[in-house]
Each structure stands twice: as C-alpha cells, then as structure tokens.
XYZ file of C-alpha atoms in Angstrom:
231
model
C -23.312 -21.601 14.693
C -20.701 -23.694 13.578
C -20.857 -22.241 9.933
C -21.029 -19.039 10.517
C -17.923 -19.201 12.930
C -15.999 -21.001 9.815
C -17.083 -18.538 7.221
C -16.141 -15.606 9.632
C -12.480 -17.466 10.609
C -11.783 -17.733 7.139
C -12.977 -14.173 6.211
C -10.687 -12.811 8.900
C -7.947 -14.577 7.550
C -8.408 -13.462 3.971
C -8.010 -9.975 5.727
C -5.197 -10.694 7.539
C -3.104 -12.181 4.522
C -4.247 -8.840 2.219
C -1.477 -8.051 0.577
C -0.151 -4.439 -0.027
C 0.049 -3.386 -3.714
C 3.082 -2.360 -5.175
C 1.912 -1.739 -8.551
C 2.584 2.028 -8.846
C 6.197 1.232 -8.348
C 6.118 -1.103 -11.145
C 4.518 0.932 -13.437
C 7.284 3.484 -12.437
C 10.052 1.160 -12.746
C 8.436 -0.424 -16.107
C 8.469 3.241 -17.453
C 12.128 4.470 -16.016
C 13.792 1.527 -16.025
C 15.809 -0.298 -18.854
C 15.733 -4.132 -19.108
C 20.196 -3.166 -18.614
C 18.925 -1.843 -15.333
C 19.659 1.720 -16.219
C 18.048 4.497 -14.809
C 16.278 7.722 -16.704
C 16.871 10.192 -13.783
C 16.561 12.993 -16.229
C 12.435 12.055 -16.659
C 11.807 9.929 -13.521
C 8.486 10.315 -11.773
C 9.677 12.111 -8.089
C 5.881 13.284 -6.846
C 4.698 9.576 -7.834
C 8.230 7.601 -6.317
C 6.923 10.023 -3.284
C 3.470 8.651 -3.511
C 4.982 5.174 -3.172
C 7.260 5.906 -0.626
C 4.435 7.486 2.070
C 2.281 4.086 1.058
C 4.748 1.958 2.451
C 5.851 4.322 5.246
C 2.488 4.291 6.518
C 1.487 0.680 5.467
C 4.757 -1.115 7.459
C 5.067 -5.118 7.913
C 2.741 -6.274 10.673
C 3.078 -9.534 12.954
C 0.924 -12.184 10.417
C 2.821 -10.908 7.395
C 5.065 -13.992 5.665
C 8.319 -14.070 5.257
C 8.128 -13.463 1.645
C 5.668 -10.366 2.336
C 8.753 -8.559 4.280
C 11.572 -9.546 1.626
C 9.770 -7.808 -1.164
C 7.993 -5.187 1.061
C 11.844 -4.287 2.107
C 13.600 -4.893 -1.166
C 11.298 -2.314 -2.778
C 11.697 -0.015 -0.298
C 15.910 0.011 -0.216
C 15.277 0.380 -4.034
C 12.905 2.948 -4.202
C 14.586 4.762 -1.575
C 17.552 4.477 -3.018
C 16.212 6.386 -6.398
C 14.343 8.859 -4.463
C 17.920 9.930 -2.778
C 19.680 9.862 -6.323
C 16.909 12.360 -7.623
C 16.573 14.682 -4.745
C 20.644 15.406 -5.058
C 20.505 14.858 -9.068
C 22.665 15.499 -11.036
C 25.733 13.844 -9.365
C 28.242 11.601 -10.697
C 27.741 8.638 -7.925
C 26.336 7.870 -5.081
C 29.408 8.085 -3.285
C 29.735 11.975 -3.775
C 26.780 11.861 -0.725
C 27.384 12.230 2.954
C 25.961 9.355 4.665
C 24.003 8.116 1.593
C 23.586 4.705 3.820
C 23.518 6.187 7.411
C 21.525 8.713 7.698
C 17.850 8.224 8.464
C 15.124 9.823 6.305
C 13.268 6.891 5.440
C 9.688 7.289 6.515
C 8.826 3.600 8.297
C 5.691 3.942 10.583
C 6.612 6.458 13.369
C 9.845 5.712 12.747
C 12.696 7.472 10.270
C 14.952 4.980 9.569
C 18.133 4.857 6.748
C 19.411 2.158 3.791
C 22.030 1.010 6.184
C 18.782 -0.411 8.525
C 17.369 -1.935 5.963
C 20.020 -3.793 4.361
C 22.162 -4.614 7.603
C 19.457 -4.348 10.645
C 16.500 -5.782 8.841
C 17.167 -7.482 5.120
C 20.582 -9.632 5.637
C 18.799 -11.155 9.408
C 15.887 -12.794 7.172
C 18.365 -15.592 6.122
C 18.149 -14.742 2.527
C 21.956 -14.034 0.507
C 20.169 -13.275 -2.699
C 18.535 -10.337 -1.520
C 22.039 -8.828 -2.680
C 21.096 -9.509 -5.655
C 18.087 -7.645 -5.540
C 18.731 -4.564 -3.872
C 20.148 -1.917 -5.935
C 22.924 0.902 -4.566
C 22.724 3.080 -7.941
C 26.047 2.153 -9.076
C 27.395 0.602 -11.967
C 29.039 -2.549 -10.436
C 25.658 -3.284 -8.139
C 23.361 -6.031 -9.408
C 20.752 -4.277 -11.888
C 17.836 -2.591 -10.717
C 15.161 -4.967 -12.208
C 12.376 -3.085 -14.225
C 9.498 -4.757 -12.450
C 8.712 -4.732 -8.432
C 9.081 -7.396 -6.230
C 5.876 -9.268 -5.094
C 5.796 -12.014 -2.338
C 3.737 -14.297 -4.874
C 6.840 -13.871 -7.219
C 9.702 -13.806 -5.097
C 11.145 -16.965 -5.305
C 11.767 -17.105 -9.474
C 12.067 -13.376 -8.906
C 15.533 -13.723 -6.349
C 16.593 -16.889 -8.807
C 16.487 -14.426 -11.637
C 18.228 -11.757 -10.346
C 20.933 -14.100 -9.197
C 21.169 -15.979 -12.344
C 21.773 -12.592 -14.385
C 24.087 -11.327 -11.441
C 26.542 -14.461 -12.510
C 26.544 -14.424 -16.074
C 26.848 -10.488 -16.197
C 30.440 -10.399 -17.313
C 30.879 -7.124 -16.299
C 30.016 -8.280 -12.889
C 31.598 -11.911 -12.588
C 33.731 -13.188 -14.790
C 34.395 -16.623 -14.747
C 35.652 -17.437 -17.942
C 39.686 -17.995 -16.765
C 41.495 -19.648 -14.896
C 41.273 -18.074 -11.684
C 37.886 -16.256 -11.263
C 36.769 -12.816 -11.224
C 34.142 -11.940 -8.861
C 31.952 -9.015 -7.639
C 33.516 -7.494 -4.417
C 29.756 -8.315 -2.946
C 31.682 -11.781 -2.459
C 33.969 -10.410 -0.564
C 32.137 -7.582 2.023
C 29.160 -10.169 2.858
C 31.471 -13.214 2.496
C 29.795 -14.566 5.609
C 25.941 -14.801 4.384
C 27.313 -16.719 1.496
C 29.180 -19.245 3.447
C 26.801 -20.643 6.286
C 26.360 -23.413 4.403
C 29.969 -24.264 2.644
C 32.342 -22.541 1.005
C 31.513 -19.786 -1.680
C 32.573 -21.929 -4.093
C 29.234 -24.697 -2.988
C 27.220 -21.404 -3.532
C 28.338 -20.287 -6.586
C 28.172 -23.773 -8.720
C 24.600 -24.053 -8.501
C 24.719 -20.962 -10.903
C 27.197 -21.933 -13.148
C 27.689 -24.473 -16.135
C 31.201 -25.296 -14.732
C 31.876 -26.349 -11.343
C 34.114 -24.766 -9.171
C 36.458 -26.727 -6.444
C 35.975 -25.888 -2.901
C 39.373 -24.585 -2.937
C 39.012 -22.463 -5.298
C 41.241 -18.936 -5.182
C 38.898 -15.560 -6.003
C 40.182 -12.199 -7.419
C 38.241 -9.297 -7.231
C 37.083 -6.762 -9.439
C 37.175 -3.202 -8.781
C 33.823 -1.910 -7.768
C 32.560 1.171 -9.992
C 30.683 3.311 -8.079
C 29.183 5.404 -11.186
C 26.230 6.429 -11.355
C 24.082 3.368 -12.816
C 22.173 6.820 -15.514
C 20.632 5.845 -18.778
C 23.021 6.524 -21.663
C-alpha cells in the first residue's frame, strides 16, 4: 500500500511539472531569425507563428507551474506576438506607425484576449525579474535583439544572463566607452525595476569590465523605433 501510494505521488507529480514545448517556435525563430536579431518578415512562417500562438493560448500557466515556467512561457509569447502583429500589418516602416500596437487586446490567453501592454506591465515586470527587458523584443531597432532560439524554463537563467550581457556591450545600444555614459532609454522608462536594490549604477557594474560610481550621471540615446527587418 505504501508503495504503490509513492509510485502514484510521484507519477502525479511528473504530470504536474510537464512542461509545454516550445520547440516549433524555435525552429521558427532558428529559421527567421539572424544571430544580429534581425527579422526575415519577407519569408516568415505566419500559418506556423499561428500554430504556436493557439498552443499557448489554449495551453496558459496553471497554479503548480514555477516561476521560471511563466517567465519563458510569457517572454515567448510578447515575442511571438509581437512578430505575428508586425506580419499581419507588413510592410510598415515601424511599429510605431500602429494604433495601439501595445493596448489593444488580440492576444488569445485561455478565455481571455489580452494585449502586449498586459503582458509586459500587468504580468512580466510583477515577477521580480529586470532582465526580462532584455528579453522581450518590441520590433525596433534600439530594443534588445530578438534572440534566435526560444526561451525554456530549464534554460532561463544563462538564457536572461545572455541576453543582458549582449544588451551592454551592444554599442549601438549602450555605450560606455566615455566619460559620461550612454545608455538605452530602457534605463530610463523602467528606472524603478532596476533600482530596488541600489542605484543603476550597482546594477549595471556587474556587467561591465569597469566599474561605475554610484553617482554616476547617464545620458540617453535616442530610441530608433525602425523596424528591426533583415537587410
């Protein structure tokens, strides 16, 4: 009796940890997607991006799923999204030339229809996590790069450190190479998930080979809001 309880506990756990696959938006992002983080919009895959997008509409977090299930169920969703609104008003020169691209809600997400603005602001930036702005991509030039491979919960932690590591030493994107550094305006809209803990300075240095004071004065770089296309 005892036994077979354990063996069943442990299968129902197995089943409650499954994880949901995001392979097929891999393979799309592996075949679309430049290592630069640019974007063939010209060839992309819309049926199979819509394939992907029903799977996780109708496969949404549930109450056992870990933290780092949600981060990369929702970071692959904003991104995916994101593409799949790009292609369905293609060609355009940026996102920007959108109504609403953010706020309106036409995100499938259970019974739900929910926008990018939910997922970033009402669901992504609550989990405690600043690098996730590092991860999620808004089609534009001066965003962090799309990364060519989906987000997994198994990989999540080298795959945030990554992302954030190439957002810093992008030079097109920070430039800290003068006296007074240049920095993404990221820094400056979502200044408060980088500074719970100190100053942005304290959460910059970790990525850097210099060290920046805590007093350290920021200028900004103009954001480019064109469209992130492959040349």
């Amino acid at each position: 009796m005892g036994r077979r309880f354990f063996i069943l506990f442990f299968f129902v756990v197995g089943l409650l940890q499954a994880q949901l696959s995001h392979d097929n938006w891999n393979d799309l992002l592996q075949q679309y997607v430049s290592e630069k983080g640019e974007v063939d919009y010209d060839n992309f895959d819309r049926s199979a991006l819509e394939d992907y997008l029903n799977y996780l509409g109708t496969n949404t977090p549930e109450d056992q799923w870990t933290k780092a299930d949600r981060l990369a169920y929702y970071i692959n969703l904003y991104n995916a999204a994101t593409v799949a609104l790009i292609l369905d008003n293609y060609p355009l020169q940026s996102i920007k030339d959108l109504k609403k691209p953010w706020g309106r809600k036409w995100i499938r997400h259970g019974d739900q229809t929910i926008s990018l603005n939910h997922i970033e602001h009402g669901i992504l930036r609550k989990m405690n996590e600043p690098r996730i702005h590092f991860a999620i991509n808004c089609a534009s030039i001066s965003c962090p790069n799309l990364a060519n491979t989906a987000y997994t919960p198994h990989e999540l932690e080298s795959q945030l450190q990554q992302a954030t590591k190439a957002f810093f030493t992008d030079t097109t994107k920070n430039d800290f190479r003068g006296s007074t550094p240049k920095i993404s305006a990221l820094f400056k809209w979502f200044k408060k998930d980088f500074t719970q803990n100190g100053s942005l300075a304290d959460y910059i240095n970790p990525y850097l080979d210099q060290t920046l004071g805590p007093k350290t004065k920021f200028e900004y770089l103009t954001y480019d809001w064109g469209l992130n296309k492959k040349p």
